[in-house]
Short mmCIF file of C-alpha atoms in Angstrom, two decimals:
data_model
loop_
_atom_site.label_atom_id
_atom_site.label_comp_id
_atom_site.label_asym_id
_atom_site.label_seq_id
_atom_site.Cartn_x
_atom_site.Cartn_y
_atom_site.Cartn_z
CA MET A 21 -18.14 -11.23 -12.25
CA PRO A 22 -17.18 -15.14 -12.66
CA GLU A 23 -15.42 -15.97 -9.69
CA ASP A 24 -11.86 -17.95 -10.49
CA SER A 25 -10.41 -18.63 -13.83
CA PRO A 26 -12.17 -20.87 -16.26
CA GLY A 27 -12.79 -24.29 -14.63
CA THR A 28 -11.03 -23.71 -11.25
CA SER A 29 -13.48 -22.54 -9.06
CA PRO A 30 -17.08 -23.41 -7.99
CA PRO A 31 -19.57 -20.78 -7.56
CA GLU A 32 -19.87 -21.25 -4.09
CA GLU A 33 -16.76 -21.26 -1.24
CA ILE A 34 -15.47 -24.77 -1.15
CA ALA A 35 -14.32 -24.26 2.69
CA PRO A 36 -16.32 -21.54 4.82
CA PRO A 37 -14.02 -19.04 6.20
CA LEU A 38 -12.38 -18.75 9.85
CA THR A 39 -15.53 -17.79 11.78
CA SER A 40 -13.89 -15.43 14.16
CA ALA A 41 -10.30 -13.37 14.95
CA GLY A 42 -9.63 -11.95 17.80
CA VAL A 43 -8.30 -8.73 18.47
CA PRO A 44 -4.62 -9.98 18.75
CA LEU A 45 -4.95 -11.61 15.55
CA LEU A 46 -7.00 -8.48 14.18
CA ALA A 47 -3.69 -5.64 15.39
CA LEU A 48 -1.22 -8.42 13.81
CA LEU A 49 -2.77 -8.14 10.44
CA VAL A 50 -2.66 -4.30 10.66
CA GLY A 51 1.33 -4.32 11.60
CA LEU A 52 1.27 -6.82 8.59
CA VAL A 53 -0.14 -4.26 6.42
CA ALA A 54 1.44 -1.30 7.25
CA PHE A 55 4.86 -2.90 6.74
CA GLY A 56 4.74 -1.48 3.46
CA PRO A 57 3.50 2.26 4.10
CA LEU A 58 6.07 2.29 7.96
CA SER A 59 8.94 1.18 5.42
CA THR A 60 8.55 4.88 3.71
CA ASP A 61 7.10 7.12 5.88
CA LEU A 62 9.01 7.09 9.27
CA TYR A 63 11.87 7.90 7.67
CA LEU A 64 10.77 10.84 5.59
CA PRO A 65 11.80 13.60 7.52
CA ALA A 66 15.53 12.04 7.24
CA LEU A 67 15.76 12.66 3.78
CA PRO A 68 17.18 15.75 4.07
CA GLU A 69 20.02 14.46 6.23
CA ILE A 70 20.78 11.25 4.54
CA GLY A 71 21.30 13.44 1.45
CA ARG A 72 23.94 15.62 3.40
CA ASP A 73 25.38 12.42 5.60
CA LEU A 74 25.72 10.98 2.15
CA SER A 75 26.34 13.83 -0.10
CA ALA A 76 23.75 12.87 -2.39
CA GLY A 77 21.69 15.19 -4.44
CA PRO A 78 17.57 14.77 -3.83
CA ALA A 79 17.46 12.40 -7.26
CA LYS A 80 19.26 10.32 -5.34
CA VAL A 81 18.05 10.13 -2.04
CA GLN A 82 14.12 10.13 -3.56
CA LEU A 83 15.39 6.28 -5.51
CA THR A 84 15.35 4.93 -1.72
CA LEU A 85 11.93 5.14 -1.85
CA SER A 86 11.20 4.47 -5.93
CA VAL A 87 13.72 1.60 -5.62
CA PHE A 88 12.04 0.15 -2.22
CA LEU A 89 8.80 0.21 -4.02
CA ALA A 90 10.04 -1.44 -7.17
CA GLY A 91 11.11 -4.73 -5.31
CA PHE A 92 7.96 -4.63 -3.26
CA ALA A 93 5.65 -4.27 -6.36
CA ILE A 94 7.92 -7.31 -8.17
CA CYS A 95 7.79 -9.82 -5.22
CA MET A 96 4.68 -9.50 -4.84
CA LEU A 97 4.02 -11.84 -7.67
CA ILE A 98 5.67 -14.20 -6.09
CA TYR A 99 4.51 -13.83 -2.65
CA GLY A 100 0.86 -14.14 -3.76
CA PRO A 101 1.33 -17.59 -5.50
CA LEU A 102 3.71 -18.66 -3.12
CA SER A 103 0.79 -18.24 0.04
CA ASP A 104 -1.48 -19.80 -2.22
CA ARG A 105 0.57 -23.12 -2.95
CA PHE A 106 2.29 -23.59 1.03
CA GLY A 107 0.43 -21.34 2.77
CA ARG A 108 0.40 -17.35 4.27
CA ARG A 109 2.14 -18.49 7.57
CA PRO A 110 5.31 -19.90 6.25
CA VAL A 111 5.64 -17.64 3.39
CA LEU A 112 5.75 -14.91 6.10
CA LEU A 113 8.33 -16.21 8.38
CA GLY A 114 10.79 -16.19 5.10
CA SER A 115 9.79 -12.92 4.07
CA LEU A 116 10.73 -11.43 7.70
CA GLY A 117 13.77 -13.09 8.27
CA VAL A 118 15.05 -10.91 4.67
CA PHE A 119 13.29 -7.60 6.15
CA LEU A 120 15.91 -7.98 9.44
CA LEU A 121 18.66 -8.50 7.67
CA ALA A 122 18.17 -5.72 5.19
CA SER A 123 16.81 -3.22 8.35
CA ALA A 124 19.75 -3.81 9.87
CA GLY A 125 21.45 -3.62 6.34
CA CYS A 126 20.21 0.16 6.06
CA ALA A 127 20.67 1.20 9.43
CA LEU A 128 24.72 0.33 8.47
CA ALA A 129 25.09 2.16 5.12
CA GLN A 130 27.85 4.75 4.66
CA SER A 131 27.09 5.29 1.54
CA ILE A 132 23.75 6.33 -0.86
CA ASP A 133 24.25 3.05 -2.82
CA GLN A 134 24.69 0.79 -0.36
CA LEU A 135 21.13 2.44 1.62
CA VAL A 136 19.45 1.63 -2.32
CA ALA A 137 20.62 -1.88 -2.42
CA ALA A 138 19.66 -2.07 1.39
CA ARG A 139 16.22 -0.31 0.42
CA PHE A 140 15.55 -2.97 -2.14
CA LEU A 141 16.47 -6.23 -0.68
CA GLN A 142 14.12 -4.37 2.18
CA ALA A 143 11.06 -4.47 0.16
CA LEU A 144 11.32 -7.98 -0.73
CA GLY A 145 11.08 -8.94 3.12
CA ALA A 146 8.59 -6.55 3.70
CA CYS A 147 6.02 -7.02 0.79
CA ALA A 148 4.69 -9.69 2.38
CA GLY A 149 3.07 -8.63 4.82
CA PRO A 150 0.59 -6.39 2.88
CA VAL A 151 -0.12 -8.77 -0.04
CA LEU A 152 -1.10 -11.79 2.72
CA GLY A 153 -2.73 -10.07 5.34
CA ARG A 154 -5.34 -8.62 2.72
CA ALA A 155 -5.22 -12.37 1.75
CA ILE A 156 -5.71 -13.39 5.45
CA VAL A 157 -8.69 -10.84 5.56
CA ARG A 158 -10.66 -12.77 2.81
CA ASP A 159 -9.46 -16.19 4.02
CA ILE A 160 -10.85 -15.42 7.79
CA TYR A 161 -14.32 -13.52 6.23
CA GLY A 162 -15.62 -14.08 3.00
CA PRO A 163 -15.59 -11.99 0.09
CA THR A 164 -19.46 -10.20 1.94
CA ALA A 165 -17.34 -8.89 4.79
CA ALA A 166 -14.42 -8.90 3.62
CA ALA A 167 -14.92 -5.04 1.68
CA ARG A 168 -15.66 -3.62 5.62
CA ILE A 169 -12.82 -5.53 7.09
CA LEU A 170 -10.20 -3.84 4.54
CA SER A 171 -12.20 -0.31 5.05
CA TYR A 172 -11.66 -0.53 9.12
CA LEU A 173 -7.96 -2.04 8.42
CA ALA A 174 -6.86 0.56 6.39
CA MET A 175 -8.13 3.25 8.67
CA ALA A 176 -6.44 1.44 11.89
CA MET A 177 -3.09 1.18 9.18
CA ALA A 178 -3.89 4.64 8.54
CA LEU A 179 -1.82 5.15 12.21
CA ALA A 180 1.09 4.27 10.63
CA PRO A 181 1.81 7.13 8.16
CA ALA A 182 0.43 9.28 10.46
CA ILE A 183 2.73 8.39 12.99
CA GLY A 184 5.76 7.26 11.41
CA PRO A 185 6.88 10.36 10.38
CA ILE A 186 6.13 12.23 13.51
CA LEU A 187 7.95 9.61 15.53
CA GLY A 188 10.81 9.56 12.97
CA GLY A 189 11.26 13.34 13.11
CA TYR A 190 11.93 13.03 16.37
CA LEU A 191 14.60 10.06 16.00
CA THR A 192 16.00 11.99 13.43
CA VAL A 193 16.27 15.39 15.54
CA ALA A 194 17.72 13.17 18.59
CA PHE A 195 19.55 9.87 17.37
CA GLY A 196 19.90 10.94 13.64
CA TRP A 197 18.47 9.08 10.20
CA ARG A 198 20.06 6.00 11.27
CA ALA A 199 17.82 5.33 13.88
CA ASN A 200 14.40 4.79 12.23
CA PHE A 201 15.93 2.07 10.53
CA VAL A 202 16.56 0.36 13.92
CA LEU A 203 13.09 0.98 14.78
CA LEU A 204 11.89 -0.96 11.96
CA VAL A 205 14.09 -3.95 13.09
CA GLY A 206 12.52 -3.53 16.09
CA PHE A 207 8.94 -3.35 14.27
CA GLY A 208 10.00 -6.71 12.19
CA LEU A 209 11.27 -8.74 15.83
CA LEU A 210 7.33 -7.77 17.22
CA CYS A 211 5.47 -9.02 14.07
CA LEU A 212 7.74 -11.78 13.61
CA PHE A 213 6.73 -12.66 17.07
CA GLY A 214 2.78 -12.75 16.69
CA ILE A 215 3.00 -14.66 13.91
CA LEU A 216 4.76 -17.43 15.75
CA ARG A 217 2.60 -17.12 18.90
CA ILE A 218 -1.01 -16.15 17.10
CA LEU A 219 -1.75 -16.50 13.23
CA PRO A 220 -2.88 -19.97 12.32
CA GLU A 221 -2.65 -20.98 8.95
CA THR A 222 -6.01 -18.88 6.79
CA ASN A 223 -5.54 -21.15 3.58
CA LEU A 224 -7.71 -23.52 3.73
CA LEU A 225 -8.09 -24.00 -0.56
CA LYS A 226 -4.51 -24.35 -1.15
CA ASP A 227 -3.46 -24.81 -4.50
CA PRO A 228 -0.32 -26.87 -5.30
CA MET A 229 -0.39 -26.06 -9.14
CA ALA A 230 -0.54 -22.13 -8.22
CA THR A 231 3.54 -22.44 -8.22
CA ARG A 232 4.28 -23.65 -11.59
CA PRO A 233 5.09 -21.46 -14.70
CA GLY A 234 2.53 -22.37 -16.76
CA GLN A 235 -0.54 -22.09 -14.35
CA LEU A 236 0.71 -19.05 -12.55
CA LEU A 237 1.02 -17.34 -15.90
CA ALA A 238 -2.85 -18.46 -16.48
CA ASN A 239 -3.68 -17.23 -13.23
CA TYR A 240 -2.70 -13.58 -13.93
CA VAL A 241 -3.47 -14.09 -17.98
CA ALA A 242 -6.86 -15.13 -16.87
CA LEU A 243 -7.26 -12.21 -13.78
CA THR A 244 -6.20 -9.20 -16.37
CA ARG A 245 -9.16 -10.32 -18.85
CA HIS A 246 -11.72 -9.61 -16.41
CA ARG A 247 -12.73 -5.88 -17.22
CA ARG A 248 -13.96 -5.39 -13.60
CA PHE A 249 -10.45 -6.93 -12.33
CA LEU A 250 -8.55 -4.46 -14.42
CA GLY A 251 -10.93 -1.62 -13.61
CA TYR A 252 -10.08 -1.74 -9.73
CA LEU A 253 -6.99 -2.28 -10.44
CA LEU A 254 -5.99 1.28 -12.46
CA VAL A 255 -8.06 2.45 -9.63
CA CYS A 256 -5.88 1.26 -6.54
CA SER A 257 -3.08 1.79 -8.84
CA MET A 258 -3.87 5.31 -9.32
CA SER A 259 -4.96 6.65 -5.54
CA TYR A 260 -1.93 5.46 -3.85
CA SER A 261 0.32 7.04 -6.89
CA GLY A 262 -1.32 10.30 -6.07
CA ILE A 263 -0.48 9.11 -1.98
CA PHE A 264 3.21 8.60 -3.05
CA ALA A 265 3.78 11.96 -5.20
CA PHE A 266 2.93 13.93 -1.16
CA ILE A 267 5.13 11.32 0.22
CA SER A 268 7.84 11.28 -2.60
CA GLY A 269 8.07 15.05 -2.88
CA SER A 270 6.92 16.89 0.41
CA PRO A 271 10.08 16.47 1.89
CA GLN A 272 11.87 18.74 -0.08
CA VAL A 273 9.01 20.97 -0.32
CA LEU A 274 8.22 21.45 3.38
CA ILE A 275 11.43 21.20 4.70
CA THR A 276 13.94 21.85 2.11
CA GLY A 277 11.66 24.80 0.29
CA LEU A 278 9.50 25.91 3.31
CA GLY A 279 12.22 25.20 6.30
CA LEU A 280 10.56 23.21 8.25
CA THR A 281 12.08 20.82 10.72
CA PRO A 282 11.83 17.21 10.26
CA ASP A 283 9.78 17.05 13.55
CA GLN A 284 7.51 20.17 12.27
CA PHE A 285 7.28 17.94 9.08
CA GLY A 286 6.01 14.80 10.83
CA TYR A 287 2.71 16.82 12.17
CA CYS A 288 2.11 18.21 8.82
CA PHE A 289 2.01 14.34 7.54
CA ALA A 290 -0.12 13.42 10.59
CA ALA A 291 -2.87 15.91 9.10
CA VAL A 292 -2.65 14.99 5.76
CA VAL A 293 -3.18 11.05 6.98
CA ILE A 294 -6.01 12.52 8.88
CA GLY A 295 -8.07 12.61 5.51
CA PHE A 296 -6.79 8.94 5.00
CA ILE A 297 -8.73 7.68 8.13
CA ILE A 298 -11.58 10.06 7.89
CA GLY A 299 -12.18 8.52 4.04
CA SER A 300 -11.24 5.00 5.77
CA PHE A 301 -14.09 5.19 8.49
CA LEU A 302 -16.45 6.77 5.98
CA SER A 303 -16.25 3.56 4.04
CA GLY A 304 -16.82 1.43 6.43
CA ARG A 305 -19.63 3.13 7.91
CA LEU A 306 -21.31 3.67 4.91
CA HIS A 307 -20.76 0.01 3.17
CA ALA A 308 -24.03 -1.09 4.31
CA LYS A 309 -25.94 0.90 2.87
CA VAL A 310 -23.87 2.21 -0.33
CA SER A 311 -22.27 0.31 -2.73
CA ALA A 312 -18.75 0.00 -3.28
CA ASP A 313 -18.77 1.51 -6.82
CA ARG A 314 -20.65 4.41 -5.76
CA LEU A 315 -18.14 4.69 -2.20
CA ILE A 316 -15.27 4.53 -5.01
CA GLY A 317 -17.15 7.13 -7.26
CA LEU A 318 -17.27 9.61 -4.68
CA GLY A 319 -13.68 9.30 -3.66
CA CYS A 320 -12.62 10.13 -7.14
CA ALA A 321 -14.76 13.23 -7.03
CA VAL A 322 -13.27 14.20 -3.40
CA ALA A 323 -9.54 13.06 -4.62
CA ILE A 324 -10.08 14.99 -8.46
CA LEU A 325 -11.41 17.95 -6.08
CA GLY A 326 -8.19 18.29 -3.19
CA GLY A 327 -5.62 17.38 -6.24
CA GLY A 328 -7.03 19.64 -8.73
CA ALA A 329 -7.41 22.43 -5.67
CA GLY A 330 -3.54 21.76 -4.58
CA ALA A 331 -2.43 21.96 -8.71
CA ALA A 332 -3.86 25.27 -9.02
CA LEU A 333 -2.25 27.12 -6.21
CA ALA A 334 0.68 25.48 -7.06
CA LEU A 335 0.48 26.39 -10.64
CA ALA A 336 -0.17 30.37 -9.25
CA GLY A 337 3.15 30.50 -7.49
CA VAL A 338 0.95 30.24 -4.23
CA ALA A 339 3.20 28.00 -1.58
CA THR A 340 2.47 27.90 1.85
CA VAL A 341 2.25 25.02 4.20
CA THR A 342 -1.77 25.11 4.53
CA SER A 343 -2.10 25.39 0.38
CA ILE A 344 0.25 22.65 0.36
CA VAL A 345 -1.30 20.38 2.71
CA ALA A 346 -5.01 20.64 3.18
CA PRO A 347 -5.80 20.06 -0.53
CA ALA A 348 -3.38 16.64 0.39
CA ALA A 349 -6.03 16.03 3.21
CA VAL A 350 -8.76 16.36 0.72
CA TYR A 351 -7.02 14.24 -1.60
CA LEU A 352 -6.36 11.10 0.75
CA ILE A 353 -10.20 11.45 2.04
CA GLY A 354 -11.08 10.22 -1.32
CA GLY A 355 -7.71 6.98 -1.36
CA GLY A 356 -9.49 6.33 2.17
CA LEU A 357 -12.71 5.82 -0.16
CA MET A 358 -11.49 4.65 -3.01
CA MET A 359 -8.72 2.20 -2.17
CA PRO A 360 -10.49 -0.24 0.11
CA ASN A 361 -13.76 -1.13 -2.53
CA ALA A 362 -11.73 -1.64 -5.12
CA MET A 363 -9.20 -3.25 -2.92
CA ALA A 364 -11.68 -5.75 -2.24
CA GLY A 365 -13.78 -5.74 -5.59
CA ALA A 366 -10.08 -6.91 -7.19
CA ILE A 367 -9.61 -10.19 -5.00
CA CYS A 368 -13.01 -11.15 -3.29
CA PRO A 369 -14.03 -12.92 -6.33
CA PHE A 370 -11.30 -15.22 -6.83
CA PRO A 371 -11.17 -17.57 -3.50
CA ARG A 372 -9.18 -19.78 -5.10
CA MET A 373 -6.38 -16.91 -6.13
CA ALA A 374 -6.76 -14.43 -3.88
CA GLY A 375 -3.05 -14.07 -2.87
CA ALA A 376 -2.57 -14.04 -7.17
CA ALA A 377 -5.13 -11.06 -7.24
CA SER A 378 -3.94 -9.11 -4.15
CA ALA A 379 -0.75 -9.52 -5.68
CA LEU A 380 -1.28 -8.37 -8.75
CA VAL A 381 -3.42 -5.46 -8.00
CA GLY A 382 -0.28 -4.65 -5.23
CA PHE A 383 2.52 -5.38 -8.50
CA ALA A 384 0.37 -2.36 -10.17
CA GLN A 385 0.07 -0.40 -7.73
CA MET A 386 3.55 0.08 -6.21
CA GLY A 387 5.32 0.15 -9.64
CA ILE A 388 3.02 2.49 -11.07
CA ALA A 389 3.30 5.10 -8.14
CA ALA A 390 7.39 4.21 -8.15
CA LEU A 391 6.89 5.74 -11.70
CA VAL A 392 5.07 8.74 -10.67
CA GLY A 393 7.82 8.81 -7.67
CA ILE A 394 10.74 9.30 -10.40
CA ALA A 395 9.03 11.63 -12.47
CA VAL A 396 8.26 13.86 -9.56
CA GLY A 397 12.13 13.43 -8.12
CA GLN A 398 13.87 14.05 -11.60
CA LEU A 399 11.29 17.28 -11.82
CA GLN A 400 11.66 18.69 -8.10
CA ASP A 401 13.09 22.27 -7.89
CA GLY A 402 11.72 22.94 -4.83
CA THR A 403 8.08 24.11 -5.48
CA PRO A 404 4.60 22.22 -5.33
CA VAL A 405 4.33 22.05 -8.30
CA ALA A 406 5.81 18.34 -9.53
CA MET A 407 4.31 17.11 -6.81
CA ALA A 408 0.74 18.75 -6.62
CA SER A 409 0.35 18.18 -10.66
CA ALA A 410 1.25 14.64 -10.32
CA ILE A 411 -1.60 14.44 -7.69
CA ALA A 412 -4.43 15.96 -9.89
CA LEU A 413 -3.59 13.58 -13.04
CA VAL A 414 -3.42 10.45 -11.34
CA ALA A 415 -6.94 11.63 -9.43
CA LEU A 416 -8.14 12.48 -13.03
CA CYS A 417 -6.94 8.53 -14.11
CA ALA A 418 -8.65 7.17 -11.60
CA GLY A 419 -11.91 8.50 -12.21
CA LEU A 420 -11.21 7.32 -15.76
CA ALA A 421 -10.79 3.99 -15.13
CA LEU A 422 -14.03 3.97 -13.24
CA VAL A 423 -16.17 5.09 -15.76
CA VAL A 424 -14.94 3.59 -18.91
CA ILE A 425 -14.20 -0.01 -17.04
CA VAL A 426 -15.71 -0.52 -14.05
CA LEU A 427 -18.99 1.14 -14.16
CA PRO A 428 -19.70 -0.68 -18.06
CA ALA A 429 -18.44 -3.60 -16.97
CA ALA A 430 -20.48 -4.11 -14.08
CA ARG A 431 -23.33 -2.90 -16.20
CA ALA A 432 -22.88 -5.67 -18.86
CA ASP A 433 -22.11 -8.61 -15.74
CA ASN A 434 -25.81 -7.53 -14.33
CA ASP A 435 -27.56 -8.01 -17.85
#
């Protein structure tokens, strides 16, 4: 696959990648990439209480998740090119200011409509962290090592959704749902301090044309014309949509449907996230021995197994904690194998457009996941059927994207 849009990139790196990244910087990168999952997962145990406190039904409360993802997706298209033009650091600082103000607005919301609006603004600030965090990995480690680093980063980042619902459950029980957003304000301040103190500017290939509308559109068009990029984008989008289907549907299924308390739900959610940690760890360990596309294929197979088992049990009328949590955990093992490798495959061949490539993948990933989440919310009936069926469907779609688009394009590139 060509490394950049025609006429904009030489066949090799223009400037060598940075050679070292200490533990504090890696910890900061984990924090930046964790903005998305922490902002969505921390308050999951509080969703039923939010509905009761603000007099809103499940579908309306679910909008606080889907609207967040929609805002997240939209601004990814903006932040990526901005960082390609002006650098990663100043864009991160500006976005964090928005995140802090919006998180405070969430904590102070007096109606569900106010909370939905504040969540949209919160997403506008939060989305720079993941899209630019991945671009910074590309800046520092270059195309060869980025997939391995992204795998380990994904494994470490998975601690956020593992710990988040547990912590959010205890905060909700002890202090009420608003405490979750107060904690997000503190997390944003900690990351702001880290950026100011330890993050250097990593974009050594700033593109003065990156934010011009014509160039911006040309970059995105050039990216979508690469079949492998498009295939990897679809794999990322479908695998994350399955994760978000569980995020969106599990509070109603486990708390409202099965009667779990918010803190008990947190432990169930953490058990599912362990699957993603396992998949990401295996991806990092096997990367030197197994090609990225083979790891994606393995992940698709595991995800289809988990998603199919969950859907079959749900359609058969089986609704227990084990029948819901275990298949979802298997699905996330597949997601941990798929997502880091597909993300690396999408962004690494584009050194001049790493921000734009990461942004476009993130836009599709979050946008499609938001639509899946809305569908799960609208079809929610207290049983796991809608959630489990959605997970199984997107697992099949990820496998189709690999078989129909990625692998044929890879064979064509190698001929």
